[in-house]
Amino acid sequence: AQLVGVKIELPPFQMGVTNKTPEFLAKKNPHGKVPVLELDDGRCIFESNAIARYVARLGGDSAKLFGTSTWDLGQVEMWIDVSTNEIDAPLNSWVLPIIGVWPKDAAKEKAAQEAVRKGLAVLEKHLMTHTYLVGDTVTLADIVCVCNLFPGFTVPGVFDANFRKGFPNTTRYFTTVVNQPAFKKVLGEAKLC
C-alpha cells in the first residue's frame, strides 16, 4: 500500500476474539482468519496474497509492482507462490511454536526447519545474481517474500547469525528490502535475531 500510495485503516482487532464472532465469520471471512480487507462498500477480500494483489493494483503507479512485461508478471506470480508455499508455510511451523501460538513438537519443527532450508536454497541461488526477485526494482514478489521472511529474520532462535551464514544472498536481499523507506514505515526497524 505504501509503495502505490494507498492508505489502509487498521480497525480495532483482538486476535481470537474479533475474528471468531458470528458477524466476522458471516460477513468477513468464514474461515475466521486474518488478514481481511474490508472495502468502503462492506465487501471483503481475505487471504494475504489476494489482498496484496488487489491493493497493488489500486495505486496510480501500480504497474511497476508487476514488472514491465508479461514475462515479468509471470515471474512475479511465480515468486509469490514460491515464497508462500516453500518458505512461509514451513516457516510458520517453525516460528509459531517458538512464540507460543502452536504447541511445541520437536519432530514437526525439525521437518519445518529442513523444508525452510530447502526453500531458502532456491531463493539463495536466484539471489546470487539478482538484487530483487524480478527486474531491477521492488515488485509485489519482493513485498510478499520479505513479509514471509520477516519472522524468520526477527524472531529470536530462528534465522540466527549461524543460520544466516548459509544464506548470505538471502540475508543481503532481506536487509536491502526492509531498509527501504516504505518498508520501514510499515514494518519498523527490522532487527535481525
Coordinates of N, CA and C in Angstrom, one line a residue:
A1 N 0.8 -1.2 0.0 CA 0.0 0.0 0.0 C 0.9 1.2 0.0
Q2 N 1.9 1.2 0.8 CA 2.8 2.4 0.9 C 3.5 2.7 -0.5
L3 N 3.9 1.6 -1.2 CA 4.6 1.8 -2.5 C 3.7 2.3 -3.6
V4 N 2.4 2.2 -3.5 CA 1.5 2.7 -4.5 C 0.6 3.8 -4.0
G5 N 0.9 4.3 -2.8 CA 0.1 5.5 -2.2 C -1.3 5.2 -1.8
V6 N -1.6 4.0 -1.4 CA -2.9 3.6 -0.9 C -2.9 3.6 0.6
K7 N -3.9 4.3 1.2 CA -4.0 4.3 2.7 C -5.0 3.2 3.1
I8 N -4.6 2.5 4.1 CA -5.4 1.4 4.7 C -5.6 1.7 6.2
E9 N -6.8 1.7 6.6 CA -7.1 1.9 8.1 C -7.1 0.5 8.7
L10 N -6.5 0.5 9.9 CA -6.5 -0.8 10.7 C -7.5 -0.6 11.8
P11 N -8.6 -1.4 11.7 CA -9.6 -1.3 12.7 C -9.2 -1.9 14.0
P12 N -9.8 -1.6 15.1 CA -9.5 -2.3 16.4 C -9.7 -3.8 16.2
F13 N -8.8 -4.6 16.7 CA -8.9 -6.0 16.5 C -8.2 -6.8 17.6
Q14 N -8.9 -7.8 18.1 CA -8.3 -8.7 19.1 C -8.3 -10.1 18.6
M15 N -7.1 -10.7 18.3 CA -6.9 -12.0 17.7 C -7.6 -13.0 18.6
G16 N -8.3 -13.9 17.9 CA -9.0 -15.0 18.7 C -10.3 -14.6 19.2
V17 N -10.6 -13.3 19.2 CA -11.9 -12.8 19.7 C -12.7 -12.2 18.5
T18 N -12.2 -11.1 17.9 CA -12.8 -10.4 16.8 C -13.1 -11.3 15.7
N19 N -12.1 -12.1 15.3 CA -12.2 -13.0 14.2 C -13.0 -14.3 14.4
K20 N -13.6 -14.4 15.6 CA -14.4 -15.6 15.9 C -15.8 -15.2 16.1
T21 N -16.2 -14.0 16.0 CA -17.6 -13.5 16.2 C -18.4 -14.0 15.1
P22 N -19.7 -14.3 15.3 CA -20.6 -14.7 14.2 C -20.6 -13.6 13.1
E23 N -20.6 -12.4 13.4 CA -20.6 -11.3 12.3 C -19.3 -11.4 11.5
F24 N -18.2 -11.6 12.1 CA -16.9 -11.7 11.3 C -17.0 -12.9 10.4
L25 N -17.4 -14.1 11.0 CA -17.5 -15.3 10.2 C -18.5 -15.2 9.1
A26 N -19.6 -14.5 9.3 CA -20.6 -14.4 8.2 C -20.3 -13.4 7.2
K27 N -19.7 -12.3 7.5 CA -19.5 -11.1 6.6 C -18.1 -10.9 6.1
K28 N -17.1 -11.4 6.9 CA -15.7 -11.1 6.5 C -14.9 -12.2 6.1
N29 N -14.8 -13.3 6.8 CA -14.1 -14.5 6.4 C -14.6 -15.7 7.2
P30 N -15.3 -16.6 6.4 CA -15.9 -17.8 7.0 C -14.9 -18.7 7.7
H31 N -13.6 -18.5 7.4 CA -12.5 -19.4 8.0 C -12.1 -18.8 9.3
G32 N -12.5 -17.5 9.6 CA -12.1 -16.9 10.9 C -10.7 -16.5 11.0
K33 N -10.1 -16.3 9.8 CA -8.7 -16.0 9.7 C -8.5 -14.5 9.3
V34 N -7.3 -14.0 9.6 CA -6.9 -12.7 9.1 C -5.6 -12.8 8.3
P35 N -5.4 -11.9 7.4 CA -6.0 -10.6 7.3 C -7.3 -10.6 6.4
V36 N -8.0 -9.6 6.6 CA -9.2 -9.3 5.8 C -9.2 -7.8 5.4
L37 N -9.4 -7.5 4.2 CA -9.6 -6.1 3.7 C -11.0 -5.9 3.5
E38 N -11.6 -5.0 4.3 CA -13.0 -4.6 4.1 C -13.0 -3.3 3.3
L39 N -13.7 -3.3 2.2 CA -13.8 -2.2 1.3 C -14.9 -1.2 1.9
D40 N -14.9 0.0 1.4 CA -15.8 1.0 1.8 C -17.3 0.6 1.7
D41 N -17.6 -0.3 0.7 CA -19.0 -0.7 0.5 C -19.3 -2.0 1.3
G42 N -18.4 -2.4 2.2 CA -18.6 -3.6 3.0 C -18.2 -4.9 2.5
R43 N -17.9 -5.0 1.2 CA -17.4 -6.2 0.6 C -16.0 -6.5 1.2
C44 N -15.6 -7.8 1.3 CA -14.3 -8.2 1.9 C -13.5 -9.1 1.0
I45 N -12.2 -8.9 1.1 CA -11.3 -9.8 0.5 C -10.4 -10.4 1.6
F46 N -10.3 -11.7 1.6 CA -9.4 -12.3 2.6 C -8.3 -13.1 1.8
E47 N -7.3 -13.5 2.6 CA -6.1 -14.2 2.1 C -5.1 -13.1 1.8
S48 N -3.9 -13.1 2.4 CA -3.0 -12.0 2.3 C -2.5 -11.8 0.9
N49 N -2.2 -12.8 0.1 CA -1.8 -12.6 -1.3 C -2.8 -12.0 -2.1
A50 N -4.1 -12.4 -1.9 CA -5.2 -11.8 -2.7 C -5.3 -10.3 -2.4
I51 N -5.2 -10.0 -1.1 CA -5.2 -8.6 -0.6 C -4.1 -7.8 -1.2
A52 N -2.9 -8.4 -1.2 CA -1.7 -7.7 -1.7 C -1.9 -7.4 -3.2
R53 N -2.4 -8.4 -4.0 CA -2.6 -8.2 -5.4 C -3.6 -7.1 -5.7
Y54 N -4.7 -7.1 -4.9 CA -5.8 -6.1 -5.0 C -5.2 -4.7 -4.8
V55 N -4.6 -4.5 -3.6 CA -4.1 -3.2 -3.2 C -3.0 -2.7 -4.2
A56 N -2.1 -3.6 -4.7 CA -1.1 -3.2 -5.6 C -1.7 -2.7 -6.9
R57 N -2.9 -3.1 -7.3 CA -3.5 -2.6 -8.5 C -4.2 -1.3 -8.3
L58 N -4.4 -0.9 -7.0 CA -5.2 0.4 -6.8 C -4.4 1.6 -7.1
G59 N -3.1 1.6 -6.8 CA -2.3 2.8 -6.9 C -2.1 3.2 -8.4
G60 N -1.8 4.5 -8.6 CA -1.6 5.0 -9.9 C -0.3 4.5 -10.5
D61 N 0.6 4.1 -9.7 CA 1.9 3.6 -10.2 C 2.0 2.1 -10.0
S62 N 0.9 1.4 -10.0 CA 0.8 0.0 -9.7 C 1.5 -0.9 -10.6
A63 N 1.6 -0.5 -11.9 CA 2.2 -1.4 -12.9 C 3.6 -1.8 -12.5
K64 N 4.4 -0.9 -11.9 CA 5.8 -1.3 -11.5 C 5.8 -2.5 -10.6
L65 N 4.8 -2.7 -9.8 CA 4.9 -3.8 -8.8 C 4.7 -5.1 -9.5
F66 N 4.3 -5.1 -10.8 CA 4.1 -6.4 -11.5 C 5.1 -6.5 -12.6
G67 N 6.2 -5.7 -12.6 CA 7.2 -5.8 -13.6 C 6.9 -4.9 -14.9
T68 N 7.6 -5.2 -15.9 CA 7.4 -4.3 -17.1 C 7.0 -5.1 -18.4
S69 N 6.7 -6.4 -18.2 CA 6.3 -7.3 -19.3 C 5.5 -8.4 -18.8
T70 N 4.9 -9.1 -19.7 CA 4.1 -10.3 -19.3 C 5.0 -11.4 -18.7
W71 N 6.3 -11.4 -19.2 CA 7.2 -12.4 -18.6 C 7.5 -12.0 -17.1
D72 N 7.7 -10.7 -16.9 CA 7.9 -10.2 -15.5 C 6.7 -10.6 -14.7
L73 N 5.5 -10.3 -15.2 CA 4.3 -10.6 -14.4 C 4.3 -12.1 -14.0
G74 N 4.6 -13.0 -15.0 CA 4.7 -14.4 -14.7 C 5.7 -14.7 -13.6
Q75 N 6.8 -14.0 -13.7 CA 7.9 -14.2 -12.7 C 7.4 -13.7 -11.3
V76 N 6.8 -12.6 -11.3 CA 6.2 -12.0 -10.0 C 5.3 -13.0 -9.4
E77 N 4.4 -13.5 -10.2 CA 3.4 -14.5 -9.7 C 4.1 -15.8 -9.2
M78 N 5.1 -16.3 -9.9 CA 5.8 -17.4 -9.6 C 6.5 -17.3 -8.2
W79 N 7.2 -16.1 -8.0 CA 7.9 -15.9 -6.8 C 7.0 -15.7 -5.6
I80 N 5.8 -15.1 -5.9 CA 4.8 -15.0 -4.8 C 4.4 -16.5 -4.3
D81 N 4.2 -17.3 -5.3 CA 3.8 -18.7 -4.9 C 5.0 -19.5 -4.3
V82 N 6.2 -19.3 -4.8 CA 7.3 -20.0 -4.2 C 7.5 -19.5 -2.7
S83 N 7.5 -18.2 -2.5 CA 7.7 -17.7 -1.1 C 6.6 -18.1 -0.2
T84 N 5.4 -18.2 -0.7 CA 4.3 -18.6 0.1 C 4.3 -20.1 0.5
N85 N 4.5 -20.9 -0.6 CA 4.4 -22.4 -0.4 C 5.7 -23.0 0.1
E86 N 6.8 -22.5 -0.3 CA 8.1 -23.2 0.0 C 8.8 -22.5 1.2
I87 N 8.4 -21.3 1.6 CA 9.1 -20.6 2.7 C 8.1 -20.3 3.8
D88 N 7.0 -19.6 3.5 CA 6.1 -19.1 4.6 C 5.4 -20.3 5.3
A89 N 4.9 -21.3 4.5 CA 4.2 -22.4 5.1 C 5.1 -23.1 6.1
P90 N 6.2 -23.6 5.7 CA 7.1 -24.3 6.7 C 7.6 -23.4 7.8
L91 N 7.9 -22.1 7.4 CA 8.4 -21.2 8.4 C 7.4 -21.0 9.6
N92 N 6.1 -21.0 9.2 CA 5.1 -20.9 10.3 C 5.2 -22.1 11.2
S93 N 5.5 -23.2 10.7 CA 5.6 -24.4 11.6 C 6.8 -24.4 12.4
W94 N 7.8 -23.6 12.1 CA 9.0 -23.4 12.9 C 8.8 -22.3 13.9
V95 N 8.2 -21.1 13.5 CA 8.1 -19.9 14.3 C 6.9 -20.0 15.3
L96 N 5.8 -20.5 14.9 CA 4.6 -20.4 15.7 C 4.7 -21.2 17.1
P97 N 5.4 -22.3 17.1 CA 5.6 -22.9 18.4 C 6.6 -22.1 19.3
I98 N 7.6 -21.4 18.7 CA 8.5 -20.6 19.4 C 7.8 -19.5 20.1
I99 N 6.9 -18.9 19.4 CA 6.2 -17.7 20.0 C 4.9 -18.1 20.8
G100 N 4.7 -19.4 20.9 CA 3.6 -19.9 21.8 C 2.2 -20.0 21.2
V101 N 2.2 -19.8 19.9 CA 0.8 -19.9 19.2 C 0.4 -21.4 19.0
W102 N 1.4 -22.2 18.7 CA 1.1 -23.6 18.5 C 1.9 -24.4 19.5
P103 N 1.5 -25.6 19.9 CA 2.3 -26.4 20.8 C 3.6 -26.9 20.2
K104 N 4.6 -27.0 21.1 CA 5.9 -27.5 20.6 C 5.8 -29.0 20.2
D105 N 6.5 -29.3 19.1 CA 6.6 -30.7 18.6 C 7.9 -30.8 17.9
A106 N 8.9 -31.3 18.6 CA 10.3 -31.4 18.1 C 10.4 -32.0 16.7
A107 N 9.7 -33.0 16.4 CA 9.7 -33.7 15.1 C 9.2 -32.8 14.0
K108 N 8.0 -32.1 14.3 CA 7.4 -31.2 13.3 C 8.3 -30.0 13.0
E109 N 8.9 -29.5 14.1 CA 9.8 -28.3 14.0 C 11.0 -28.6 13.2
K110 N 11.6 -29.8 13.4 CA 12.8 -30.2 12.7 C 12.4 -30.4 11.2
A111 N 11.3 -31.0 10.9 CA 10.9 -31.1 9.5 C 10.6 -29.8 8.9
A112 N 10.1 -28.8 9.6 CA 9.8 -27.5 9.1 C 11.1 -26.8 8.8
Q113 N 12.1 -26.9 9.7 CA 13.4 -26.3 9.5 C 14.1 -26.8 8.2
E114 N 14.0 -28.1 8.0 CA 14.5 -28.7 6.8 C 13.8 -28.2 5.6
A115 N 12.5 -28.1 5.6 CA 11.7 -27.5 4.5 C 12.1 -26.1 4.2
V116 N 12.3 -25.3 5.3 CA 12.6 -23.9 5.1 C 14.0 -23.8 4.5
R117 N 15.0 -24.6 4.9 CA 16.3 -24.6 4.3 C 16.2 -24.9 2.8
K118 N 15.4 -25.9 2.5 CA 15.3 -26.3 1.1 C 14.7 -25.1 0.2
G119 N 13.6 -24.5 0.8 CA 13.1 -23.3 0.1 C 14.0 -22.2 0.0
L120 N 14.8 -21.9 1.1 CA 15.7 -20.8 1.0 C 16.9 -21.1 0.1
A121 N 17.2 -22.4 -0.1 CA 18.3 -22.7 -1.0 C 18.0 -22.3 -2.5
V122 N 16.7 -22.4 -2.8 CA 16.3 -22.0 -4.2 C 16.4 -20.5 -4.2
L123 N 15.9 -19.8 -3.2 CA 16.0 -18.3 -3.2 C 17.4 -17.9 -3.2
E124 N 18.2 -18.5 -2.4 CA 19.7 -18.1 -2.3 C 20.4 -18.2 -3.7
K125 N 20.1 -19.3 -4.4 CA 20.7 -19.4 -5.7 C 20.3 -18.3 -6.7
H126 N 19.0 -18.0 -6.7 CA 18.5 -16.9 -7.5 C 19.1 -15.6 -7.2
L127 N 19.2 -15.3 -5.9 CA 19.7 -14.0 -5.4 C 21.2 -13.9 -5.5
M128 N 21.8 -14.9 -5.9 CA 23.3 -14.9 -6.2 C 23.5 -13.9 -7.4
T129 N 22.6 -13.8 -8.3 CA 22.8 -12.9 -9.5 C 21.7 -11.9 -9.6
H130 N 20.8 -11.7 -8.6 CA 19.8 -10.7 -8.6 C 19.7 -9.9 -7.3
T131 N 19.4 -8.6 -7.4 CA 19.2 -7.8 -6.2 C 17.8 -8.0 -5.7
Y132 N 16.8 -8.1 -6.7 CA 15.4 -8.3 -6.4 C 15.0 -9.5 -7.1
L133 N 13.8 -10.0 -6.7 CA 13.3 -11.3 -7.3 C 13.1 -11.1 -8.8
V134 N 12.5 -10.0 -9.2 CA 12.2 -9.8 -10.6 C 12.6 -8.4 -11.0
G135 N 13.4 -8.2 -12.0 CA 13.8 -6.9 -12.5 C 14.8 -6.2 -11.6
D136 N 14.8 -4.9 -11.7 CA 15.8 -4.0 -11.0 C 15.1 -3.2 -9.9
T137 N 13.9 -3.4 -9.6 CA 13.2 -2.7 -8.5 C 12.3 -3.6 -7.8
V138 N 11.8 -3.1 -6.7 CA 10.9 -3.9 -5.8 C 9.6 -4.2 -6.6
T139 N 9.2 -5.4 -6.6 CA 7.9 -5.8 -7.1 C 7.0 -6.4 -6.0
L140 N 5.8 -6.8 -6.4 CA 5.0 -7.4 -5.4 C 5.6 -8.7 -4.9
A141 N 6.4 -9.4 -5.7 CA 7.0 -10.6 -5.3 C 7.9 -10.3 -4.1
D142 N 8.7 -9.2 -4.2 CA 9.6 -8.9 -3.0 C 8.8 -8.5 -1.8
I143 N 7.7 -7.8 -2.0 CA 6.8 -7.4 -0.8 C 6.4 -8.7 -0.1
V144 N 5.8 -9.6 -0.9 CA 5.3 -10.9 -0.3 C 6.4 -11.7 0.3
C145 N 7.5 -11.8 -0.4 CA 8.6 -12.7 0.1 C 9.2 -12.1 1.4
V146 N 9.5 -10.8 1.4 CA 10.1 -10.2 2.6 C 9.2 -10.3 3.8
C147 N 7.9 -10.1 3.5 CA 6.9 -10.2 4.7 C 6.9 -11.7 5.1
N148 N 7.0 -12.6 4.2 CA 7.1 -14.0 4.7 C 8.3 -14.4 5.4
L149 N 9.5 -13.7 5.0 CA 10.7 -14.0 5.7 C 10.9 -13.3 7.0
F150 N 10.1 -12.2 7.2 CA 10.3 -11.3 8.3 C 10.3 -12.1 9.7
P151 N 9.4 -13.0 10.0 CA 9.5 -13.6 11.3 C 10.8 -14.5 11.4
G152 N 11.2 -15.1 10.3 CA 12.4 -15.9 10.4 C 13.7 -15.0 10.8
F153 N 13.7 -13.8 10.2 CA 14.9 -13.0 10.5 C 14.8 -12.2 11.8
T154 N 13.6 -12.1 12.4 CA 13.4 -11.2 13.5 C 13.0 -12.0 14.8
V155 N 12.5 -13.1 14.7 CA 12.1 -13.9 16.0 C 13.3 -14.6 16.5
P156 N 13.7 -14.3 17.7 CA 14.9 -14.9 18.3 C 14.8 -16.5 18.2
G157 N 15.9 -17.1 17.8 CA 16.0 -18.5 17.7 C 15.7 -19.1 16.4
V158 N 15.4 -18.2 15.4 CA 15.1 -18.8 14.1 C 16.3 -18.5 13.1
F159 N 16.3 -17.5 12.3 CA 17.4 -17.3 11.4 C 18.5 -16.5 12.2
D160 N 19.1 -17.2 13.1 CA 20.2 -16.5 13.9 C 21.5 -16.3 13.1
A161 N 22.5 -15.7 13.7 CA 23.7 -15.4 12.9 C 24.3 -16.7 12.3
N162 N 24.3 -17.8 13.0 CA 24.9 -19.0 12.5 C 24.0 -19.5 11.3
F163 N 22.7 -19.5 11.4 CA 21.9 -19.9 10.3 C 22.1 -19.1 9.1
R164 N 22.2 -17.7 9.3 CA 22.3 -16.8 8.2 C 23.6 -17.0 7.4
K165 N 24.6 -17.6 8.0 CA 25.9 -17.8 7.3 C 25.7 -18.7 6.1
G166 N 24.7 -19.5 6.1 CA 24.4 -20.4 5.0 C 23.6 -19.7 3.9
F167 N 23.1 -18.5 4.2 CA 22.2 -17.8 3.2 C 22.6 -16.3 3.1
P168 N 23.9 -16.0 2.7 CA 24.3 -14.6 2.6 C 23.5 -13.8 1.6
N169 N 23.2 -14.4 0.5 CA 22.4 -13.6 -0.5 C 21.0 -13.3 -0.1
T170 N 20.4 -14.3 0.6 CA 19.0 -14.1 1.1 C 19.1 -13.0 2.2
T171 N 20.1 -13.0 3.1 CA 20.2 -12.0 4.1 C 20.4 -10.7 3.5
R172 N 21.3 -10.5 2.5 CA 21.5 -9.3 1.9 C 20.2 -8.7 1.3
Y173 N 19.5 -9.6 0.6 CA 18.2 -9.3 0.0 C 17.2 -8.8 1.0
F174 N 17.1 -9.5 2.1 CA 16.1 -9.1 3.1 C 16.5 -7.8 3.7
T175 N 17.7 -7.6 4.0 CA 18.1 -6.3 4.6 C 18.0 -5.1 3.6
T176 N 18.3 -5.4 2.4 CA 18.1 -4.4 1.3 C 16.7 -3.9 1.2
V177 N 15.8 -4.9 1.2 CA 14.4 -4.5 1.0 C 13.8 -3.9 2.3
V178 N 14.0 -4.5 3.4 CA 13.4 -4.0 4.7 C 13.9 -2.6 5.1
N179 N 15.0 -2.2 4.5 CA 15.6 -0.9 4.9 C 15.1 0.2 3.9
Q180 N 14.3 -0.1 3.0 CA 13.7 0.9 2.1 C 12.6 1.7 2.9
P181 N 12.5 3.0 2.7 CA 11.6 3.8 3.5 C 10.2 3.3 3.6
A182 N 9.6 2.8 2.5 CA 8.2 2.3 2.5 C 8.1 1.1 3.4
F183 N 9.0 0.3 3.4 CA 9.0 -0.9 4.3 C 9.2 -0.5 5.7
K184 N 10.1 0.3 6.0 CA 10.4 0.7 7.4 C 9.2 1.4 8.0
K185 N 8.4 2.1 7.1 CA 7.2 2.8 7.6 C 6.2 1.8 8.1
V186 N 6.1 0.7 7.4 CA 5.1 -0.3 7.8 C 5.6 -1.3 8.8
L187 N 6.8 -1.8 8.6 CA 7.4 -2.9 9.4 C 8.2 -2.4 10.6
G188 N 8.6 -1.1 10.5 CA 9.5 -0.6 11.6 C 10.9 -1.1 11.3
E189 N 11.8 -0.9 12.3 CA 13.2 -1.3 12.2 C 13.2 -2.9 12.3
A190 N 13.8 -3.5 11.3 CA 13.9 -4.9 11.3 C 15.3 -5.3 12.0
K191 N 15.2 -5.7 13.2 CA 16.4 -6.1 14.0 C 16.6 -7.6 13.8
L192 N 17.7 -8.0 13.2 CA 17.9 -9.4 13.0 C 18.2 -10.1 14.3
C193 N 17.6 -11.3 14.4 CA 17.8 -12.1 15.6 C 19.2 -12.7 15.8

